XYZ file of C-alpha atoms in Angstrom:
749
model
C -21.450 8.317 20.470
C -20.965 12.029 20.999
C -17.494 13.645 21.068
C -15.976 13.928 24.571
C -13.099 15.943 25.757
C -10.803 16.341 28.847
C -8.976 19.448 29.770
C -9.574 21.159 26.385
C -8.130 24.558 26.890
C -6.335 23.535 30.037
C -3.560 25.751 31.360
C -0.388 25.845 29.221
C 2.203 23.515 30.555
C -0.205 21.224 32.463
C 1.874 18.636 34.342
C 1.211 15.342 36.002
C -1.676 14.321 33.709
C -2.210 10.722 32.718
C -4.955 9.243 30.495
C -5.554 6.143 28.353
C -7.404 5.855 25.120
C -8.343 3.142 22.759
C -10.838 0.105 22.653
C -10.940 -3.601 23.296
C -8.111 -4.457 20.802
C -5.835 -1.399 21.441
C -4.835 0.740 24.373
C -2.572 3.757 24.349
C -1.299 5.519 27.400
C -0.269 9.109 27.653
C 1.390 11.261 30.271
C 2.731 14.678 30.811
C 5.767 15.319 32.963
C 6.924 18.291 34.917
C 7.880 20.082 31.647
C 4.175 19.844 30.374
C 5.202 17.830 27.303
C 2.707 15.003 26.375
C 4.240 11.614 25.681
C 2.855 8.255 24.685
C 4.033 5.932 27.432
C 2.378 2.751 26.352
C 0.797 1.181 23.250
C -0.337 -2.327 23.525
C -3.048 -4.972 22.979
C -5.167 -5.618 25.987
C -5.412 -9.293 25.069
C -2.362 -10.016 23.032
C -2.578 -13.828 23.592
C -5.588 -13.966 21.144
C -4.298 -13.977 17.561
C -6.033 -11.361 15.574
C -6.895 -13.593 12.612
C -8.936 -15.910 14.902
C -11.750 -13.313 15.499
C -14.313 -12.274 12.991
C -14.823 -8.552 12.416
C -16.808 -6.177 10.384
C -15.436 -2.739 9.513
C -16.912 0.243 7.726
C -14.884 2.417 5.502
C -13.325 5.552 6.715
C -14.369 8.453 4.478
C -12.891 11.837 3.765
C -15.795 13.373 5.683
C -14.881 11.402 8.748
C -11.408 12.764 8.472
C -12.584 16.271 8.328
C -14.903 15.772 11.246
C -12.039 14.394 13.256
C -9.963 17.433 12.412
C -12.624 19.871 13.577
C -14.257 18.008 16.510
C -15.127 19.985 19.482
C -16.069 18.902 23.052
C -19.840 18.272 23.507
C -19.862 16.176 26.653
C -18.336 15.740 30.108
C -15.330 13.291 30.185
C -17.185 10.754 32.236
C -19.224 9.956 29.070
C -16.195 8.363 27.473
C -15.487 5.074 29.148
C -12.596 4.364 26.742
C -10.650 7.225 28.073
C -9.646 7.656 31.681
C -7.816 10.650 33.151
C -5.861 10.831 36.397
C -4.141 13.942 37.913
C -1.184 12.388 39.615
C 2.618 11.791 39.326
C 3.337 10.695 35.791
C 6.163 8.732 34.582
C 8.760 10.513 32.418
C 8.543 8.867 29.044
C 11.485 9.120 26.804
C 9.987 11.121 23.685
C 7.404 13.742 23.193
C 4.249 12.771 21.159
C 5.707 14.281 17.966
C 8.941 15.796 16.729
C 9.447 18.542 14.234
C 12.121 20.865 12.845
C 11.866 24.297 11.322
C 14.272 26.763 10.009
C 15.753 28.577 13.040
C 14.595 25.744 15.385
C 16.694 22.684 14.731
C 17.552 19.666 16.851
C 18.638 19.455 20.381
C 21.652 17.293 19.315
C 23.276 16.153 16.041
C 22.919 12.993 14.419
C 20.986 10.980 11.687
C 17.866 10.637 13.856
C 14.748 12.775 13.604
C 14.412 12.758 17.392
C 15.539 15.260 20.118
C 14.169 18.267 18.225
C 14.022 21.691 19.846
C 10.382 22.374 18.856
C 9.223 18.849 19.922
C 10.558 19.392 23.380
C 8.703 22.737 23.566
C 5.335 21.848 22.577
C 3.052 21.870 25.706
C -0.082 19.875 26.224
C -3.216 21.980 26.144
C -5.922 19.283 26.118
C -7.517 16.540 24.056
C -10.756 15.483 22.495
C -12.045 12.032 21.826
C -14.980 10.752 19.712
C -16.329 7.624 18.088
C -17.946 7.387 14.709
C -18.841 4.485 12.323
C -16.532 1.895 14.092
C -13.712 4.251 14.592
C -12.278 5.707 17.701
C -10.639 9.047 17.505
C -8.235 11.120 19.820
C -7.032 14.671 19.008
C -4.224 15.952 21.373
C -3.619 19.695 21.188
C 0.024 20.835 21.754
C 1.298 24.400 21.636
C 4.742 26.210 21.493
C 4.450 29.577 23.127
C 7.681 30.794 21.581
C 6.552 30.602 17.911
C 2.708 30.360 18.405
C 2.711 27.001 16.556
C -0.149 24.646 17.590
C 0.047 20.898 16.624
C -2.959 18.562 16.708
C -1.933 14.959 16.882
C -4.840 13.203 15.269
C -4.924 9.551 16.308
C -7.562 7.047 15.159
C -8.086 3.365 15.314
C -10.774 0.954 13.826
C -12.728 -0.497 16.760
C -11.696 -4.103 17.127
C -8.421 -3.873 15.368
C -4.980 -3.443 16.993
C -4.044 -0.789 14.611
C -3.009 2.857 15.292
C -3.251 5.535 12.571
C -1.781 8.931 13.136
C -1.419 12.267 11.438
C -0.358 15.669 12.602
C -2.053 19.018 11.750
C -0.024 22.137 12.234
C -1.414 25.644 12.662
C 0.628 28.835 12.856
C -1.056 30.860 15.481
C 1.861 33.157 15.811
C 2.849 36.501 14.276
C 5.668 35.425 12.017
C 6.018 32.941 9.164
C 7.459 29.483 10.163
C 9.146 27.309 7.632
C 8.693 23.655 8.668
C 11.364 21.174 7.542
C 10.129 17.858 9.049
C 7.418 16.578 11.378
C 6.687 13.058 12.450
C 3.390 11.548 11.498
C 3.656 9.045 14.329
C 6.376 8.521 16.995
C 6.233 5.502 19.380
C 9.000 5.441 21.914
C 8.461 2.778 24.525
C 9.296 -0.461 22.769
C 11.638 -3.166 24.224
C 15.297 -2.947 24.225
C 17.331 -3.131 20.924
C 18.899 -6.379 22.281
C 15.608 -8.180 21.939
C 14.380 -7.074 18.628
C 14.832 -7.900 14.932
C 14.133 -5.322 12.322
C 12.306 -6.267 9.085
C 12.508 -4.248 5.761
C 11.184 -4.977 2.244
C 13.378 -4.287 -0.841
C 11.180 -3.442 -3.705
C 12.964 -3.312 -6.983
C 11.639 -3.370 -10.679
C 10.835 -7.105 -11.427
C 11.853 -8.076 -7.879
C 9.250 -6.555 -5.574
C 8.355 -7.324 -1.893
C 11.732 -9.044 -0.812
C 11.558 -8.953 3.035
C 14.751 -9.421 4.960
C 15.493 -9.269 8.559
C 18.586 -8.588 10.970
C 19.098 -7.892 14.633
C 18.557 -4.290 15.574
C 21.840 -4.443 17.417
C 23.749 -5.057 14.090
C 23.167 -1.252 13.320
C 22.565 0.190 16.702
C 25.451 -1.024 18.760
C 25.434 -1.225 22.433
C 27.686 1.769 23.470
C 27.254 1.306 27.179
C 24.868 4.441 27.562
C 25.310 4.461 31.288
C 29.006 5.302 30.901
C 28.375 8.064 28.518
C 24.971 9.342 29.878
C 23.833 9.545 26.217
C 21.858 7.289 23.924
C 23.563 6.020 20.764
C 23.205 8.437 17.765
C 22.967 5.415 15.517
C 19.663 4.548 13.818
C 18.371 2.125 11.183
C 16.713 4.535 8.688
C 14.983 4.034 5.472
C 13.610 6.519 2.876
C 11.625 6.423 -0.313
C 12.211 9.315 -2.908
C 10.686 10.816 -6.016
C 7.461 10.008 -7.790
C 8.088 6.298 -7.483
C 7.540 6.059 -3.734
C 8.229 2.404 -3.409
C 11.170 2.257 -5.719
C 13.886 0.654 -3.662
C 11.924 -0.346 -0.608
C 8.298 -0.712 0.527
C 7.187 2.189 2.706
C 6.889 -0.192 5.551
C 8.938 -1.869 8.320
C 8.571 -3.954 11.388
C 10.286 -5.106 14.533
C 9.675 -8.356 16.226
C 10.813 -9.742 19.603
C 13.359 -12.392 19.056
C 11.914 -15.956 19.575
C 8.482 -15.433 18.306
C 7.107 -12.694 20.566
C 5.387 -9.606 19.804
C 5.364 -7.709 16.499
C 5.143 -3.944 15.566
C 4.422 -3.463 11.868
C 4.076 -0.083 10.268
C 3.499 1.651 7.014
C 3.822 5.365 5.821
C 0.846 6.361 3.628
C 2.613 8.755 1.437
C 2.283 8.982 -2.354
C 5.574 10.747 -2.585
C 8.552 10.818 -0.310
C 8.677 9.100 3.113
C 11.212 8.211 5.866
C 11.332 6.139 8.997
C 13.960 5.655 11.574
C 14.476 3.279 14.440
C 16.842 3.604 17.295
C 17.701 3.346 20.933
C 16.287 5.767 23.523
C 16.324 5.336 27.354
C 17.278 1.574 27.206
C 14.226 1.106 24.863
C 13.486 1.496 21.198
C 11.699 4.197 19.290
C 10.072 4.313 15.913
C 9.688 7.610 14.069
C 7.605 7.721 10.960
C 7.751 10.715 8.585
C 6.404 11.795 5.239
C 8.918 13.811 3.070
C 11.534 15.962 4.887
C 13.875 18.597 3.958
C 16.973 16.697 4.473
C 15.906 13.564 2.597
C 13.473 15.016 -0.117
C 14.012 18.752 -0.428
C 10.684 19.350 1.281
C 9.741 22.292 3.173
C 6.434 24.169 3.783
C 5.960 27.892 4.747
C 3.245 28.549 7.166
C 2.130 32.118 7.232
C 0.157 33.301 10.376
C -3.121 31.377 10.228
C -1.883 28.715 7.761
C -2.333 25.057 8.271
C -0.466 21.853 7.026
C -1.428 18.132 7.622
C 1.136 15.356 7.438
C 0.562 12.158 5.549
C -0.832 9.379 7.737
C 1.310 6.674 9.311
C 0.052 3.417 10.765
C 1.262 0.855 13.229
C -0.271 -2.669 13.692
C 0.349 -4.748 16.820
C 0.458 -8.450 16.612
C 1.366 -11.504 18.745
C 3.706 -12.447 15.771
C 4.533 -10.986 12.320
C 1.726 -13.001 10.722
C -0.790 -11.722 13.330
C 0.326 -8.185 12.657
C 0.020 -8.543 8.839
C -3.536 -9.984 9.444
C -4.465 -6.709 11.356
C -2.966 -4.467 8.846
C -4.774 -6.226 5.971
C -8.114 -5.609 7.739
C -7.100 -2.044 8.372
C -6.404 -1.495 4.740
C -9.839 -2.680 3.888
C -11.337 -0.331 6.472
C -9.631 2.848 5.085
C -10.095 2.227 1.302
C -12.703 3.587 -0.900
C -15.665 1.222 -1.130
C -16.081 -0.409 -4.537
C -17.964 -3.430 -5.814
C -14.834 -4.847 -7.441
C -13.483 -5.606 -3.780
C -16.324 -8.133 -3.442
C -16.716 -9.462 -6.947
C -12.949 -10.036 -7.896
C -13.592 -10.465 -11.640
C -10.941 -12.187 -13.709
C -8.962 -9.830 -15.863
C -7.327 -10.718 -19.205
C -4.566 -8.270 -20.170
C -2.960 -8.507 -23.621
C 0.471 -7.212 -22.627
C 2.621 -9.606 -20.619
C 4.518 -12.222 -22.740
C 1.786 -11.783 -25.317
C 1.246 -8.641 -27.447
C 3.852 -6.561 -25.435
C 2.491 -3.198 -26.529
C 1.581 -4.138 -30.168
C -2.243 -4.563 -30.212
C -4.131 -4.634 -33.632
C -7.532 -5.740 -34.570
C -6.147 -8.803 -36.249
C -4.206 -9.873 -33.158
C -6.850 -8.983 -30.641
C -10.000 -10.666 -32.055
C -8.823 -14.277 -31.671
C -7.432 -13.433 -28.146
C -10.699 -11.871 -27.149
C -12.620 -15.013 -28.111
C -10.057 -17.399 -26.361
C -10.119 -15.242 -23.216
C -13.880 -15.441 -23.066
C -13.805 -19.308 -23.417
C -11.137 -19.349 -20.670
C -13.518 -17.492 -18.181
C -12.179 -14.021 -18.267
C -14.712 -11.299 -17.269
C -12.604 -8.265 -18.264
C -10.433 -7.779 -21.171
C -7.807 -4.963 -20.998
C -6.012 -3.571 -24.094
C -2.711 -2.609 -22.933
C -0.121 -0.034 -24.323
C 0.043 0.786 -28.019
C -3.612 1.096 -28.925
C -3.019 5.021 -29.544
C 0.219 4.438 -31.558
C -0.061 5.643 -35.178
C 3.469 7.002 -35.453
C 6.298 5.769 -37.511
C 8.815 7.321 -35.181
C 7.868 5.598 -32.058
C 5.267 6.268 -29.546
C 7.249 6.808 -26.390
C 7.744 10.519 -26.572
C 4.454 11.329 -28.509
C 1.755 10.150 -25.967
C -0.721 12.624 -24.457
C -3.668 12.874 -26.754
C -4.939 9.295 -26.127
C -6.832 8.886 -29.452
C -7.029 5.448 -31.223
C -4.664 4.532 -33.948
C -6.499 4.207 -37.396
C -3.520 2.137 -38.584
C -3.867 -0.397 -35.820
C -7.739 -0.717 -36.031
C -8.600 -0.335 -39.779
C -12.068 -1.861 -39.950
C -14.602 -0.172 -37.556
C -11.779 1.343 -35.571
C -11.014 0.629 -31.786
C -14.772 0.665 -31.139
C -15.370 -2.501 -33.177
C -12.750 -4.192 -31.008
C -14.423 -2.903 -27.730
C -17.713 -4.118 -29.111
C -16.281 -7.559 -29.664
C -15.274 -7.685 -26.052
C -18.733 -6.891 -24.933
C -20.228 -9.433 -27.378
C -18.166 -12.016 -25.726
C -19.564 -11.202 -22.290
C -16.527 -9.184 -20.980
C -16.038 -5.639 -19.829
C -13.498 -3.747 -21.966
C -10.520 -1.968 -20.604
C -7.684 0.217 -21.854
C -4.234 1.099 -20.616
C -3.422 4.725 -19.904
C -0.448 6.603 -18.685
C -2.385 9.821 -17.677
C 0.458 11.955 -15.908
C 2.883 12.086 -18.864
C 2.845 14.069 -22.151
C 5.520 13.169 -24.868
C 7.769 16.042 -25.960
C 6.502 15.479 -29.557
C 2.831 15.379 -28.474
C 0.616 18.370 -29.570
C -0.576 18.457 -25.987
C 2.919 19.662 -24.906
C 2.289 23.004 -26.667
C -1.461 23.267 -26.145
C -1.279 23.232 -22.336
C 0.138 26.319 -20.417
C 3.690 25.980 -19.082
C 2.510 25.851 -15.347
C 0.529 22.820 -16.127
C 3.819 20.858 -16.079
C 6.532 20.042 -13.655
C 9.365 22.666 -13.643
C 12.405 23.727 -11.891
C 14.044 27.245 -11.960
C 11.392 28.151 -14.568
C 12.407 25.238 -17.026
C 9.897 22.477 -17.850
C 11.247 19.099 -16.640
C 11.953 16.494 -19.253
C 12.370 12.853 -18.251
C 12.994 10.144 -20.881
C 11.364 12.146 -23.677
C 8.284 13.098 -21.442
C 7.019 15.993 -19.540
C 5.089 15.501 -16.303
C 1.750 16.984 -15.752
C 1.027 18.877 -12.436
C -2.540 17.857 -11.355
C -2.731 20.931 -9.163
C -3.119 22.949 -12.350
C -6.798 23.275 -13.654
C -5.690 22.948 -17.310
C -3.828 19.641 -16.618
C -6.764 18.350 -14.649
C -9.308 19.404 -17.428
C -7.179 17.576 -20.016
C -7.375 14.396 -18.095
C -10.980 14.797 -17.230
C -11.783 15.135 -20.950
C -9.676 12.175 -21.736
C -11.293 9.875 -19.211
C -14.796 10.966 -19.830
C -14.299 10.253 -23.541
C -12.931 6.825 -22.928
C -15.318 5.753 -20.199
C -18.286 7.865 -20.907
C -18.291 7.830 -24.722
C -16.538 4.550 -25.565
C -17.944 2.614 -22.724
C -14.682 1.445 -21.279
C -15.136 -0.116 -17.650
C -11.540 -0.645 -16.716
C -8.421 1.493 -16.812
C -4.999 0.354 -16.196
C -3.289 3.636 -15.138
C 0.624 3.147 -15.526
C 3.423 5.447 -14.652
C 6.826 4.741 -16.232
C 9.025 7.730 -15.378
C 10.447 8.825 -12.004
C 10.870 12.512 -11.144
C 13.117 13.290 -8.102
C 12.908 15.491 -6.052
C 9.918 17.140 -7.564
C 8.715 20.390 -9.016
C 8.744 24.108 -8.036
C 5.505 25.650 -9.303
C 4.481 29.161 -8.371
C 3.898 28.968 -4.690
C 6.110 26.090 -3.982
C 9.223 26.763 -1.959
C 10.839 23.351 -2.469
C 10.567 20.761 -5.091
C 9.563 17.878 -2.608
C 6.651 20.015 -1.512
C 5.524 20.394 -5.086
C 5.781 16.675 -5.656
C 3.678 15.878 -2.585
C 1.141 18.461 -3.625
C 0.857 16.962 -7.213
C 0.592 13.377 -5.894
C -2.161 14.334 -3.417
C -3.921 16.263 -6.181
C -3.604 13.104 -8.382
C -5.338 10.914 -5.692
C -8.102 13.660 -5.515
C -8.602 13.469 -9.322
C -8.809 9.713 -9.141
C -11.536 9.990 -6.503
C -13.460 12.556 -8.629
C -13.219 10.195 -11.563
C -14.690 7.410 -9.591
C -17.419 9.731 -8.256
C -18.461 10.427 -11.872
C -18.042 6.814 -12.998
C -18.789 4.668 -9.946
C -18.705 1.304 -11.891
C -15.186 1.933 -13.311
C -12.427 -0.237 -12.095
C -8.976 1.385 -11.817
C -5.673 -0.517 -11.654
C -2.772 1.255 -10.220
C 0.542 0.439 -11.926
C 4.069 2.112 -12.081
C 6.274 -0.245 -14.031
C 4.828 -2.912 -11.890
C 5.006 -2.050 -8.135
C 6.966 1.105 -7.880
C 3.952 3.034 -6.684
C 2.614 0.425 -4.244
C 1.864 2.790 -1.348
C -0.903 2.847 1.075
C -2.419 6.204 -0.041
C -2.892 5.037 -3.557
C -4.124 1.666 -2.582
C -6.941 3.294 -0.567
C -8.420 4.819 -3.848
C -7.629 2.347 -6.563
C -9.267 -1.065 -6.862
C -6.322 -3.064 -8.019
C -2.401 -2.945 -7.700
C 0.077 -4.292 -10.145
C 2.463 -6.225 -8.153
C 5.303 -6.808 -10.622
C 6.264 -6.719 -14.444
C 8.235 -9.922 -13.913
C 8.136 -12.002 -17.149
C 9.859 -15.209 -15.875
C 7.161 -17.550 -14.457
C 9.956 -19.219 -12.297
C 10.708 -15.816 -10.626
C 7.166 -14.604 -10.055
C 6.321 -17.002 -7.079
C 8.300 -14.965 -4.409
C 6.614 -11.774 -5.525
C 3.131 -13.376 -5.465
C 3.695 -15.057 -2.138
C 4.858 -11.752 -0.502
C 2.474 -9.410 -2.212
C -0.175 -9.682 0.602
C 2.325 -7.929 2.983
C 1.582 -4.760 1.246
C -1.733 -5.248 -0.511
C -4.999 -7.194 0.304
C -5.350 -10.335 -1.804
C -8.413 -9.003 -3.508
C -6.434 -5.998 -4.777
C -3.039 -7.706 -5.647
C -2.900 -8.276 -9.427
C -0.585 -11.255 -10.184
C 0.331 -12.245 -13.688
C -0.599 -15.753 -15.045
C 0.686 -15.980 -18.589
C 0.456 -19.655 -19.738
C 1.793 -20.246 -23.254
C 1.117 -22.988 -25.904
C 4.819 -23.726 -25.832
C 4.767 -24.470 -22.067
C 4.500 -28.142 -20.834
C 1.513 -28.954 -18.464
C 3.583 -28.588 -15.403
C 4.684 -25.013 -16.325
C 1.128 -23.943 -17.398
C -0.266 -25.073 -14.097
C 2.672 -23.479 -12.262
C 2.104 -19.932 -13.670
C -1.653 -20.201 -13.346
C -1.365 -21.484 -9.660
C 0.706 -18.544 -8.584
C -2.238 -16.207 -9.060
C -5.115 -18.130 -7.299
C -4.645 -16.413 -3.881
C -4.618 -12.964 -5.481
C -6.158 -11.249 -8.401
C -5.657 -13.203 -11.623
C -4.256 -11.088 -14.366
C -4.513 -13.707 -17.166
C -2.376 -13.312 -20.355
C -0.662 -15.453 -22.850
C -1.456 -16.679 -26.369
C -4.467 -18.616 -25.334
C -5.830 -18.543 -28.994
C -2.835 -20.783 -30.094
C -3.399 -23.409 -27.391
C -4.751 -26.862 -27.891
C -8.110 -27.743 -26.432
C -6.341 -29.700 -23.703
C -4.085 -26.740 -22.761
C -6.981 -24.327 -22.758
C -8.720 -26.800 -20.448
C -5.987 -26.409 -17.924
C -6.610 -22.619 -18.022
C -10.327 -22.983 -17.701
C -9.882 -25.263 -14.706
C -7.673 -22.839 -12.872
C -10.019 -19.967 -13.530
C -13.058 -21.976 -12.397
C -11.313 -22.937 -9.184
C -10.602 -19.279 -8.484
C -14.141 -18.404 -9.014
C -15.166 -20.855 -6.339
C -12.840 -19.378 -3.674
C -12.723 -15.571 -4.577
C -15.603 -14.759 -2.137
C -13.416 -16.069 0.663
C -10.343 -14.119 -0.477
C -12.319 -10.888 -0.237
C -12.289 -11.372 3.613
C -9.247 -13.562 4.123
C -6.060 -12.564 5.963
C -2.720 -13.863 4.903
C -0.137 -16.121 6.781
C 3.170 -17.716 5.732
C 3.642 -21.291 6.942
C 7.438 -21.123 5.846
C 8.061 -17.580 6.772
C 8.149 -14.592 4.483
C 9.523 -15.897 1.022
C 13.135 -15.512 -0.002
C 13.951 -14.719 -3.597
C 15.924 -17.915 -4.341
C 13.946 -20.267 -1.911
C 13.299 -23.686 -3.395
C 9.992 -23.982 -1.613
C 7.592 -21.101 -0.895
C 4.037 -20.951 0.742
C 1.320 -18.539 1.088
C -1.704 -19.057 3.238
C -5.061 -17.406 3.483
C -7.428 -17.846 6.448
C -10.962 -16.674 6.704
C -11.680 -15.047 10.064
C -14.622 -16.607 11.784
C -14.707 -19.446 9.348
C -13.272 -22.990 9.122
C -11.599 -22.525 5.730
C -8.155 -21.876 5.010
C -6.139 -21.979 1.770
C -2.443 -22.619 1.082
C -0.433 -22.170 -2.119
C 2.871 -24.139 -2.195
C 5.404 -23.692 -4.911
C 8.437 -26.012 -5.483
C 11.333 -24.691 -7.711
C 14.055 -27.118 -6.386
C 15.073 -29.126 -3.371
C 13.526 -32.371 -2.056
C 10.145 -33.525 -3.380
C 8.366 -33.413 -0.113
C 8.129 -30.819 2.719
C 6.181 -30.320 5.954
C 4.450 -26.969 6.587
C 3.346 -25.997 10.107
C -0.176 -24.580 10.204
C -0.318 -23.189 13.730
C -3.943 -21.859 13.850
C -5.142 -25.321 12.953
C -2.834 -27.440 15.225
C -4.642 -30.185 17.229
C -7.681 -30.140 15.017
C -9.217 -32.516 12.676
C -8.616 -31.052 9.254
C -9.959 -32.012 5.899
C -7.536 -31.420 2.952
C -8.506 -30.982 -0.587
C -6.224 -30.104 -3.525
C -7.981 -27.612 -5.687
C -5.236 -26.982 -8.250
C -3.889 -28.508 -10.488
C -6.486 -30.999 -11.762
C -3.957 -33.865 -12.244
C -3.582 -36.056 -9.209
C -0.065 -36.894 -10.225
C 1.134 -33.356 -10.079
C 1.115 -33.187 -6.194
C -0.534 -34.218 -3.016
C -1.095 -33.135 0.638
C -2.035 -34.738 3.839
C -2.849 -33.327 7.353
C -0.706 -34.927 10.149
C -2.420 -33.329 13.125
C -0.397 -30.015 13.264
C 0.726 -29.369 9.748
C 0.692 -30.204 6.120
C 2.896 -32.725 4.416
C 3.105 -31.692 0.708
C 4.610 -33.709 -2.086
C 5.477 -32.095 -5.340
C 7.317 -34.810 -7.270
C 8.400 -32.576 -10.283
C 9.777 -28.931 -10.736
C 8.399 -26.552 -11.353
C 5.517 -27.604 -9.121
C 2.535 -25.908 -7.434
C -0.417 -27.001 -5.445
C -3.307 -25.044 -3.873
C -4.945 -26.721 -0.989
C -8.146 -26.014 0.938
C -8.103 -26.827 4.587
C -11.346 -27.260 6.301
C -11.573 -27.536 10.072
C -13.875 -30.248 11.266
C -13.803 -29.127 14.875
């Protein structure tokens, strides 16, 4: 469909304009008031009573060229050719907030408080017109706003995958004035007309090392008190706010949040797609609730950008998914994540990966230790074998502060070198992989002196050192060339098909390279350059599979997930503490990308072996453990679990998650994760028991009232657990702890 426009180039300060934009699954309403400021007055699902996961859909990926086309689209047809957009020139409601808020030096807020609303510039941006377009199953709207005092023009670039109740937004700023402008914050998405705080619960997810994805909820009124706004003629200054800092953007909390109507009503779920800093705040406005989603800001992250006349800056994207409940919103967001990520065969094949690290070699690989593991992993059904950290370590002083050259250790691999080990992996029918920590260079590494000073993070002219390591700045051509040479040697010359890219230091707030005016801006620039570099690597090596890891899930952000194929969810070594991470991981990563450790050991009893294996069957199996030391019976339990996984992984590649017991708690005795295949009759449920009574009932709402066939897929022993359908839910029995069961539910009607 061609681009369309309405009032592009309209008179400055146009008032009384109303229009809607969207598609069958999402509708947004906009209006200008007497001040000429454009506001979003409505964001809704036209048919919210239909759960998203109940419908089939097919989405195409959104490419970088699509984004560029969106940013530069011009009007080519009359407004009447765009049925998804209607415009009326009549009296418009005065919505509470402008379409975006921003602060700049010399232009602060209209009032003081911890919220990023009520800014002076936000209230001055006048609507000048908008364009709409459709392209490859996406619908786009770009609204043009202008501040006559500074000459700043803002383009609010909204998009949505057709058929999904998901809104994506970013803001492009252009200085069309005569003077420089230093921007300190700008919202990527601002939604203002949500229900009153009285009716809402707010949801957040703590995300700590070894304890990722821990969602919790509280009434919004617990933070934003009812101050009797009518008596004061002023909204509360209070806000629920959350921010991620430094080069680990999800250290502390996921870059996500949600509000739900109390009693099981509607849900609004969001994520900020920033590989560096981010912030969101949530508060009361005009008896309703607003959500402001930002990338890095000056106040939180020491981020600023100077726009000279003619300069542009584009924010990180922010996304909001709407649902008839929280599960429904997560289902929509899962499908959106599939629509925006880089296409790759791994997302459909879901090969089983064996990694030698966790609870096994722990960074001490040698030829002697690896060869029997390789043989056992092949027998167990692994399809990739990744040699983790330590393969480059030929130092007697410790490898942590000497990394950077990424050459194999002759001491560890004496007979035929590392290449002989990689050949053995291929001989056993698996694809070889290696661990790499590309962004760091140890202070004792020769690379630290070989590269120019500007190739590293710096502050006040001094190179930053963190835990005996320097940080490369991927905006510098020498840093990029060093990593290109490294990866092309490993992948192109050695034939490695899998890279686990780790990142184990955190730099906060960032770097001030020449041209940076604030360290937060330098950090954002580097992280975006890093993702560009990853894309170029995949362009050169399209079959390569890349796993994103940062001490587990400390870099589990939407921007990185859109480029890499797998995401490490945790480094948790205790099999009894991994289930809540595995059960909650699909809140942030689609199941086909979420790497979950399964590390059975020869010293485990059968229950614990099946327990640790069962936790990975609705994600991506990251197999580990001393399989070569197992008995044939124990190895048979591993083979059975892997075989089960291979029968269902094609469904996982298109399934959406649900949680029959609600989002898991860290200490819950029982946990459950479900996957449903839209447009199909199959659903899967994993249930863990770590304590409590031996039997539990799980409601399965989308199958209630149907005739359902239940089948226990894992474990293989019938004595380990059972499940039966009672007409609206599952009755699961797990007589021993720890216990796990994976059930396939097939609707017969």
